[in-house]
CSV table of C-alpha atoms in Angstrom, one decimal:
chain,number,residue,atom,x,y,z
A,1,MET,CA,197.5,1.9,115.7
A,2,ILE,CA,194.6,0.2,114.3
A,3,ASN,CA,193.4,-1.1,117.4
A,4,SER,CA,193.2,2.3,119.0
A,5,LEU,CA,190.6,3.5,116.6
A,6,MET,CA,188.6,0.4,117.0
A,7,ILE,CA,188.7,0.9,120.9
A,8,SER,CA,187.9,4.4,121.2
A,9,LYS,CA,184.8,3.8,118.8
A,10,THR,CA,183.7,1.2,121.4
A,11,GLY,CA,184.2,3.8,124.2
A,12,MET,CA,182.1,6.9,122.1
A,13,GLN,CA,179.7,4.0,121.3
A,14,ALA,CA,179.2,3.3,125.2
A,15,GLN,CA,179.0,6.7,126.1
A,16,GLN,CA,176.2,7.6,123.7
A,17,THR,CA,174.3,4.6,125.4
A,18,LYS,CA,174.8,6.1,128.7
A,19,LEU,CA,173.6,9.7,127.2
A,20,ASP,CA,170.7,8.1,125.8
A,21,VAL,CA,169.7,6.4,129.3
A,22,ILE,CA,170.2,9.8,131.1
A,23,SER,CA,168.1,11.5,128.9
A,24,ASN,CA,165.1,8.7,129.3
A,25,ASN,CA,165.7,9.3,133.0
A,26,LEU,CA,165.6,13.6,132.3
A,27,ALA,CA,162.5,12.5,130.2
A,28,ASN,CA,160.8,10.9,132.8
A,29,VAL,CA,161.4,13.0,136.0
A,30,SER,CA,157.8,14.1,136.2
A,31,THR,CA,156.5,10.2,135.6
A,32,THR,CA,154.5,8.7,138.2
A,33,GLY,CA,156.5,5.8,139.7
A,34,TYR,CA,159.4,6.3,137.2
A,35,LYS,CA,162.7,4.3,138.5
A,36,ARG,CA,165.6,5.6,137.3
A,37,ALA,CA,167.8,3.5,134.9
A,38,THR,CA,171.8,3.1,135.3
A,39,ALA,CA,173.8,2.1,132.2
A,40,LEU,CA,176.3,-0.7,132.8
A,41,PHE,CA,179.6,-1.5,131.1
A,42,GLU,CA,182.1,-4.3,131.1
A,43,ASP,CA,185.4,-4.5,129.2
A,44,LEU,CA,185.9,-6.8,126.0
A,45,MET,CA,188.3,-9.5,125.6
A,46,TYR,CA,191.8,-9.1,125.5
A,47,GLN,CA,194.8,-9.7,123.2
A,48,ASN,CA,197.0,-12.1,125.4
A,49,LEU,CA,200.6,-11.5,124.1
A,50,ARG,CA,202.7,-12.6,126.9
A,51,GLN,CA,201.2,-15.2,129.5
A,52,VAL,CA,201.3,-13.9,132.8
A,53,GLY,CA,203.5,-16.5,134.7
A,54,ALA,CA,205.2,-18.1,131.8
A,55,ASN,CA,208.5,-19.6,132.2
A,56,THR,CA,211.5,-17.7,131.0
A,57,SER,CA,213.8,-20.4,132.3
A,58,GLU,CA,213.7,-23.4,134.3
A,59,GLN,CA,213.7,-21.7,137.6
A,60,ALA,CA,212.1,-18.2,136.5
A,61,SER,CA,208.7,-17.4,135.5
A,62,LEU,CA,207.0,-13.7,134.4
A,63,PRO,CA,205.6,-11.9,137.4
A,64,THR,CA,203.2,-10.2,134.6
A,65,GLY,CA,202.1,-10.7,131.4
A,66,LEU,CA,201.2,-8.5,128.1
A,67,GLN,CA,197.4,-8.1,127.7
A,68,LEU,CA,195.8,-5.3,125.5
A,69,GLY,CA,192.2,-4.6,125.8
A,70,LEU,CA,189.6,-4.4,123.0
A,71,GLY,CA,187.6,-1.8,124.4
A,72,VAL,CA,184.3,-1.6,126.0
A,73,ARG,CA,180.7,-2.4,126.1
A,74,THR,CA,177.1,-1.8,127.4
A,75,VAL,CA,176.1,-5.1,128.9
A,76,ALA,CA,173.0,-3.9,131.0
A,77,THR,CA,170.8,-1.2,132.0
A,78,SER,CA,169.6,-1.6,136.1
A,79,ARG,CA,166.9,0.1,137.6
A,80,THR,CA,166.8,1.4,141.0
A,81,PHE,CA,163.8,0.8,142.6
A,82,THR,CA,164.3,3.3,145.6
A,83,GLN,CA,160.9,4.9,147.1
A,84,GLY,CA,160.1,8.1,145.2
A,85,VAL,CA,158.8,11.4,147.1
A,86,PRO,CA,154.7,10.7,147.9
A,87,GLN,CA,152.8,13.9,146.2
A,88,GLN,CA,149.2,14.7,147.1
A,89,SER,CA,146.5,14.5,144.6
A,90,ASP,CA,143.2,16.1,144.4
A,91,ASN,CA,141.7,12.4,143.3
A,92,ALA,CA,140.4,9.9,146.3
A,93,LEU,CA,141.0,7.0,143.5
A,94,ASP,CA,144.9,7.9,143.4
A,95,MET,CA,147.4,5.6,145.8
A,96,ALA,CA,151.0,5.4,146.6
A,97,ILE,CA,152.9,2.6,148.0
A,98,ASN,CA,154.7,3.9,150.6
A,99,GLY,CA,157.5,0.9,150.6
A,100,ASN,CA,158.0,-2.1,148.6
A,101,GLY,CA,155.5,-3.8,146.2
A,102,PHE,CA,153.8,-3.4,143.2
A,103,PHE,CA,150.1,-2.8,142.0
A,104,GLN,CA,148.4,-5.7,139.7
A,105,VAL,CA,146.9,-4.8,136.5
A,106,GLU,CA,145.0,-7.2,134.0
A,107,MET,CA,146.6,-6.9,130.6
A,108,PRO,CA,144.6,-7.5,127.3
A,109,ASP,CA,146.2,-10.6,126.4
A,110,GLY,CA,145.1,-12.0,130.1
A,111,THR,CA,148.5,-11.8,131.2
A,112,THR,CA,149.2,-9.6,135.0
A,113,GLY,CA,151.4,-6.5,134.5
A,114,TYR,CA,152.8,-4.7,137.5
A,115,THR,CA,153.1,-1.1,138.1
A,116,ARG,CA,154.0,1.6,141.0
A,117,ASP,CA,151.7,4.0,139.0
A,118,GLY,CA,148.8,4.3,141.4
A,119,SER,CA,146.6,7.0,139.4
A,120,PHE,CA,143.8,4.8,138.8
A,121,LYS,CA,140.2,6.1,137.8
A,122,ALA,CA,136.7,4.7,137.5
A,123,ASP,CA,135.7,3.5,133.8
A,124,ALA,CA,132.2,3.3,132.9
A,125,GLN,CA,131.6,-0.2,134.8
A,126,GLY,CA,133.0,1.5,137.4
A,127,ARG,CA,136.2,-0.5,137.9
A,128,LEU,CA,139.3,1.1,139.0
A,129,VAL,CA,141.4,1.1,135.9
A,130,THR,CA,145.1,2.7,135.0
A,131,ASN,CA,145.3,5.7,132.8
A,132,SER,CA,145.8,3.2,130.0
A,133,GLY,CA,142.5,1.4,130.7
A,134,TYR,CA,143.9,-2.1,132.3
A,135,PRO,CA,141.9,-3.0,135.3
A,136,LEU,CA,143.2,-3.9,139.1
A,137,THR,CA,143.3,-7.9,139.2
A,138,ALA,CA,141.4,-7.4,142.1
A,139,GLY,CA,138.4,-6.7,140.4
A,140,ILE,CA,137.1,-3.6,142.3
A,141,THR,CA,134.2,-1.9,141.0
A,142,VAL,CA,132.9,1.4,142.7
A,143,PRO,CA,128.8,1.5,142.6
A,144,ALA,CA,127.4,4.4,140.3
A,145,GLN,CA,125.5,5.8,143.7
A,146,ALA,CA,128.5,5.9,145.7
A,147,GLN,CA,129.0,9.0,148.0
A,148,SER,CA,132.7,8.8,148.8
A,149,VAL,CA,135.4,6.0,148.6
A,150,THR,CA,138.0,5.3,151.4
A,151,ILE,CA,141.2,3.2,150.9
A,152,SER,CA,142.6,2.1,154.2
A,153,GLY,CA,146.5,1.5,154.5
A,154,ASP,CA,146.1,-2.4,154.2
A,155,GLY,CA,144.2,-2.2,151.4
A,156,VAL,CA,140.6,-2.4,152.4
A,157,VAL,CA,138.1,-0.1,150.0
A,158,THR,CA,135.0,0.7,151.2
A,159,VAL,CA,132.4,3.4,150.0
A,160,LYS,CA,129.9,5.4,151.6
A,161,LEU,CA,126.5,4.8,149.9
A,162,PRO,CA,123.1,6.9,150.3
A,163,GLY,CA,121.0,5.8,153.3
A,164,ASN,CA,124.0,3.9,154.7
A,165,ALA,CA,125.5,5.3,157.6
A,166,THR,CA,127.8,2.1,157.9
A,167,PRO,CA,130.8,2.2,154.9
A,168,GLN,CA,130.5,-1.1,152.9
A,169,GLN,CA,133.4,-3.2,151.7
A,170,ILE,CA,133.9,-3.5,148.1
A,171,GLY,CA,137.1,-5.4,148.0
A,172,ASN,CA,140.7,-5.6,148.7
A,173,ILE,CA,143.8,-4.6,146.8
A,174,GLU,CA,146.5,-7.0,146.5
A,175,LEU,CA,150.1,-6.0,146.1
A,176,ALA,CA,152.9,-8.2,144.8
A,177,ASN,CA,156.5,-8.3,145.4
A,178,PHE,CA,159.8,-9.8,143.9
A,179,ILE,CA,162.9,-11.0,144.6
A,180,ASN,CA,164.9,-9.1,142.1
A,181,PRO,CA,162.8,-6.0,141.1
A,182,ALA,CA,165.4,-4.8,138.9
A,183,GLY,CA,164.9,-7.7,136.8
A,184,LEU,CA,161.7,-6.9,135.6
A,185,GLU,CA,161.0,-6.3,131.9
A,186,PRO,CA,160.0,-2.6,131.2
A,187,LEU,CA,156.7,-2.6,128.8
A,188,GLY,CA,156.3,0.9,128.5
A,189,GLN,CA,153.1,2.7,130.0
A,190,ASN,CA,154.6,2.8,133.7
A,191,LEU,CA,154.1,-1.4,133.3
A,192,TYR,CA,156.2,-3.9,134.1
A,193,ALA,CA,156.4,-8.0,133.2
A,194,GLU,CA,157.2,-10.8,135.3
A,195,SER,CA,160.5,-12.6,133.9
A,196,LEU,CA,163.3,-15.6,134.7
A,197,ALA,CA,165.4,-12.8,136.4
A,198,SER,CA,162.7,-11.2,138.5
A,199,GLY,CA,161.5,-14.4,139.8
A,200,ASN,CA,157.7,-15.1,140.9
A,201,PRO,CA,155.6,-12.7,142.7
A,202,THR,CA,155.0,-13.0,145.7
A,203,ASN,CA,151.4,-11.6,146.8
A,204,GLY,CA,150.2,-10.3,150.0
A,205,ALA,CA,147.9,-7.3,151.8
A,206,PRO,CA,149.5,-3.8,151.9
A,207,ASN,CA,151.2,-3.5,155.4
A,208,SER,CA,151.5,-7.4,155.7
A,209,THR,CA,155.4,-8.4,155.8
A,210,GLY,CA,157.4,-7.2,153.2
A,211,MET,CA,154.8,-4.8,151.5
A,212,GLY,CA,154.4,-1.2,151.9
A,213,THR,CA,151.5,0.7,152.8
A,214,LEU,CA,148.7,2.3,150.4
A,215,MET,CA,148.3,6.3,150.9
A,216,GLN,CA,145.3,7.3,149.5
A,217,GLY,CA,145.3,10.8,147.7
A,218,TYR,CA,149.1,10.4,147.0
A,219,LEU,CA,151.1,9.7,143.6
A,220,GLU,CA,154.4,8.4,143.9
A,221,GLY,CA,157.0,10.8,141.9
A,222,SER,CA,159.9,9.6,140.1
A,223,ASN,CA,163.1,9.2,141.9
A,224,VAL,CA,165.0,10.8,139.3
A,225,ASN,CA,167.4,13.3,140.9
A,226,VAL,CA,167.7,16.0,138.4
A,227,VAL,CA,171.2,17.4,139.9
A,228,GLN,CA,172.8,14.2,139.8
A,229,GLU,CA,171.7,13.4,136.5
A,230,LEU,CA,172.8,16.5,134.9
A,231,VAL,CA,176.5,15.6,136.6
A,232,GLU,CA,176.3,12.2,134.8
A,233,MET,CA,175.8,13.9,131.9
A,234,ILE,CA,178.6,16.3,131.8
A,235,THR,CA,180.9,13.4,132.8
A,236,THR,CA,179.8,11.1,129.8
A,237,GLN,CA,180.3,14.5,127.6
A,238,ARG,CA,183.8,14.6,128.8
A,239,ALA,CA,184.2,10.8,128.3
A,240,TYR,CA,183.0,11.1,124.8
A,241,GLU,CA,185.3,13.7,124.0
A,242,MET,CA,188.3,12.1,125.2
A,243,ASN,CA,187.5,9.1,123.3
A,244,SER,CA,187.1,10.9,120.0
A,245,LYS,CA,190.2,13.1,120.9
A,246,ALA,CA,192.0,9.4,121.2
A,247,ILE,CA,190.7,8.7,117.1
A,248,GLN,CA,191.6,12.5,116.1
A,249,THR,CA,195.4,11.2,117.9
A,250,SER,CA,195.3,7.9,116.1
A,251,ASP,CA,194.7,9.4,112.9
A,252,GLN,CA,197.4,12.0,113.2
A,253,MET,CA,200.1,9.3,114.1
A,254,LEU,CA,198.9,7.1,111.1
A,255,GLN,CA,199.2,10.3,108.9
A,256,ARG,CA,202.5,11.0,110.2
A,257,LEU,CA,203.7,7.1,109.3
A,258,SER,CA,202.1,7.6,105.7
A,259,GLN,CA,204.6,10.3,105.4
A,260,ILE,CA,207.7,8.5,106.4
């Protein structure tokens, strides 16, 4: 009877964790380039009270055993890197990746961060930086006298300068891709870091093999489906209630036992 209390407790903890993940998805439904996360579960160890296949006599063995499970635990949160819907913006420096790949930005400690958020701005030096001020590793600087900026689908950045009818190339944007993007470590601020699970990055120009194309003047929306999250929330609530009901039932049975 005590086992049922602990088993139901693990079930409630697992569903609470799932609700936390769903809440974070809903909170980031409008976050540029956000990728939906999913809680993954696995069952805990079993009490093996009767070994399957054990001999009951010289010529007979058990076709089934007696194993009692001890509950569930949250083992991981997995991100789904499906394409978000591109949304048009009014900023010529905004970019969306249509396909695979990540923008590469330079972190304050000198490491490289990876992001799907293409909402870039020009800082005081004209460098293309994220909303947090981290510059692109390509080191692209827009001249102060530039009249317009054009970013092609394959990452070539050109500007139009006064008195010059021919656009001037000022750099190339390079993307990075991973064998296992779900293994990237989320850092917050729409950034990810390379990990052992993600593998080493493969760099390449946009629109090259395995890389998506750039869309100037667009931002990639979150891939969170609000209806799907609400359905998952209801399912999680019902599962939490069933586990709490199992605890109440176990408690009532213990009370009845104490009255005998």
